[in-house]
C-alpha positions as a Python dict, from the first residue, in 0.01 Angstrom:
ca = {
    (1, 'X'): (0, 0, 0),
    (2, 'X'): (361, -14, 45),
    (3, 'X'): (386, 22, 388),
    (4, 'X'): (280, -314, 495),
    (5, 'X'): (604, -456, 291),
    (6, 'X'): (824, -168, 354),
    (7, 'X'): (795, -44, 676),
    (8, 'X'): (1142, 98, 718),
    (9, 'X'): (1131, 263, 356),
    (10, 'X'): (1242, 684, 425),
    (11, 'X'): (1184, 733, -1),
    (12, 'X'): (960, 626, -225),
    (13, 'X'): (1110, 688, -625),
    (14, 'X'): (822, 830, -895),
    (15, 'X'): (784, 802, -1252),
    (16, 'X'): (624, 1030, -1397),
    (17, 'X'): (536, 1159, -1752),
    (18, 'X'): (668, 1461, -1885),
    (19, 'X'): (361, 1647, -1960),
    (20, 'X'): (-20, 1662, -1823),
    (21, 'X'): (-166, 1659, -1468),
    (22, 'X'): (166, 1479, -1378),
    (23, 'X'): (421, 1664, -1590),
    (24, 'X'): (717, 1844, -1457),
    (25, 'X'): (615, 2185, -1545),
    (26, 'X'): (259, 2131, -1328),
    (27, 'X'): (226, 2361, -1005),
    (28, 'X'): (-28, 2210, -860),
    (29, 'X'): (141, 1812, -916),
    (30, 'X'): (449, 1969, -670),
    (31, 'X'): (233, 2118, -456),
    (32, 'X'): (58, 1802, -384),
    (33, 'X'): (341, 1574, -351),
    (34, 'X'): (499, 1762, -101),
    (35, 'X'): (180, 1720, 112),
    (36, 'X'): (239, 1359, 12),
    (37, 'X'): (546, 1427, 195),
    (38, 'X'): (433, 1586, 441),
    (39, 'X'): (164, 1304, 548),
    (40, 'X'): (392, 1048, 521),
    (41, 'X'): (736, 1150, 624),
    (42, 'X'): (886, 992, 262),
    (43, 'X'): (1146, 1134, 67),
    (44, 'X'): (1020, 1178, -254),
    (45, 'X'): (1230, 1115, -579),
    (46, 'X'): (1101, 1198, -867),
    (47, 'X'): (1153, 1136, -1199),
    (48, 'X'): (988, 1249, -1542),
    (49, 'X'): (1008, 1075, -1825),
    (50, 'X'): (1085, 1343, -2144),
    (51, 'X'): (825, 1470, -2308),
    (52, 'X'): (715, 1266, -2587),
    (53, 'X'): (803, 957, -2470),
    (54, 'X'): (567, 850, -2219),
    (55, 'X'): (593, 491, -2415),
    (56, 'X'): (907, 413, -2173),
    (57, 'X'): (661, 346, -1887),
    (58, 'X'): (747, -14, -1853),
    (59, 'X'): (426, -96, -1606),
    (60, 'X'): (226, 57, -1878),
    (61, 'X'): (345, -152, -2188),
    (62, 'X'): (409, -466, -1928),
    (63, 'X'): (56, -400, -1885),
    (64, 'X'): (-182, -271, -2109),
    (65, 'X'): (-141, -552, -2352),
    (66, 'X'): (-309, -776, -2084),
    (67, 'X'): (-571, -548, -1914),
    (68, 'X'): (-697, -520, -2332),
    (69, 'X'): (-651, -914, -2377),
    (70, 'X'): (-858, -979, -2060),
    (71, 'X'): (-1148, -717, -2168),
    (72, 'X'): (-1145, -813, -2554),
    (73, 'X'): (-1504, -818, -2689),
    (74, 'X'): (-1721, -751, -2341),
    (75, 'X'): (-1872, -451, -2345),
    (76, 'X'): (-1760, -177, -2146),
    (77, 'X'): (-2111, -55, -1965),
    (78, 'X'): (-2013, 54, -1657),
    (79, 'X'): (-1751, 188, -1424),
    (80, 'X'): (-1782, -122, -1195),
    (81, 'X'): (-1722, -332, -1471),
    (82, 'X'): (-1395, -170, -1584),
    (83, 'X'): (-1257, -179, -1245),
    (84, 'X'): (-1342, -531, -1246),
    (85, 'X'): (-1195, -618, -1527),
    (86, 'X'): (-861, -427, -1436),
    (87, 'X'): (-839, -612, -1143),
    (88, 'X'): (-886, -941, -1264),
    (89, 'X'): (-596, -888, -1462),
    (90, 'X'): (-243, -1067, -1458),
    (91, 'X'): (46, -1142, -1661),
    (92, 'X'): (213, -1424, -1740),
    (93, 'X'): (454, -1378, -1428),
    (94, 'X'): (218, -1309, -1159),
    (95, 'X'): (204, -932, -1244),
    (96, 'X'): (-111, -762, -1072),
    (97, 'X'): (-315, -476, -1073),
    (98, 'X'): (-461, -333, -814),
    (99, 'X'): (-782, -76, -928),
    (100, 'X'): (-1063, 130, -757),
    (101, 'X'): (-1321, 380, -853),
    (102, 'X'): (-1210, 718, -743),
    (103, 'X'): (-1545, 916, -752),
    (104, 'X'): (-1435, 1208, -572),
    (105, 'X'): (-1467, 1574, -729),
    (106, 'X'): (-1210, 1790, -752),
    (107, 'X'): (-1175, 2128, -812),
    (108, 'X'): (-1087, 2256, -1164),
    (109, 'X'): (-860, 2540, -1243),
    (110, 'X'): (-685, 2571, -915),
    (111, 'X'): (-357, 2835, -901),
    (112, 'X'): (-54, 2758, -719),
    (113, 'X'): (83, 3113, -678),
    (114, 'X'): (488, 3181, -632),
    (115, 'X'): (422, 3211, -235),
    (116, 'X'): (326, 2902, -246),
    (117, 'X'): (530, 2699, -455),
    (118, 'X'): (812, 2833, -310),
    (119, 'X'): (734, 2641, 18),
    (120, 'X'): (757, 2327, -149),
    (121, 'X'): (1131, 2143, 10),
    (122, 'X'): (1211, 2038, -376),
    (123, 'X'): (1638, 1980, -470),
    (124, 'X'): (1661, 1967, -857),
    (125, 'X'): (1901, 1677, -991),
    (126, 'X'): (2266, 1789, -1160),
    (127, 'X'): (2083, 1610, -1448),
    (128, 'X'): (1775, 1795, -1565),
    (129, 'X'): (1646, 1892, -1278),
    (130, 'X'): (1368, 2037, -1417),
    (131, 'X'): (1277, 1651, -1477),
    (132, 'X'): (1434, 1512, -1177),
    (133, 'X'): (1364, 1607, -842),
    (134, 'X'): (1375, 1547, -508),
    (135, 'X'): (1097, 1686, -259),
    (136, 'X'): (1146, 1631, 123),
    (137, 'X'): (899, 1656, 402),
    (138, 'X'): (866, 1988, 585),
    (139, 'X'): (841, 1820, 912),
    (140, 'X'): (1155, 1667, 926),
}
């Protein structure tokens, strides 16, 4: 989506949270943002937030308190609907959402072995770097 507005952009900074499919200590979440890298020649900085305190998302809290105002009392009966409803949303400033249905199926319980996480490109930060991380493309 970015590309479009930043065409010149060489890294593209994450937030993530701390713990889950996302969380720093996730294999398979490295693994695939390297091939992120990889696909789209981006540096990738990452940073997680601490464990625990997910609740400094800003985009989620600037947010969620509008995408539940703009669905209060309809009934949630279908995926199409909630997607809907997500995107229909904005905040006071002109904050949007963009939403889709991702009905894909993925693969449970997938291993990343040592091989090959240690083919990912990733430079831990002087601070926490088991939080924050780069990850540079392999082709470059």
């Amino acid at each position: 989506m970015g590309q479009k507005r930043f065409p010149e952009a060489t890294t593209l900074m994450i937030t993530a949270n701390g713990s889950g499919s996302n969380g720093h200590r996730n294999r398979l979440w490295k693994i695939c943002l390297q091939e992120f890298a990889d696909e789209t020649g981006l540096k990738l900085t990452v940073s997680h937030f601490p464990p625990g305190t997910s609740k400094w998302n800003k985009i989620e809290h600037r947010m969620f308190c509008y995408i539940t105002k703009n669905w209060r009392g309809r009934p949630l009966t279908s995926y199409a609907m909630i997607v809907n409803l997500i995107a229909n949303t904005m905040t006071a400033k002109g904050l949007t959402v963009q939403s889709g249905l991702d009905v894909a199926l993925y693969e449970k319980d997938i291993k990343v072995t040592d091989k090959e996480l240690s083919k990912v490109r990733l430079i831990p930060d002087k601070f926490h770097g088991e939080w924050n991380y780069v990850i540079k493309p392999r082709q470059s």
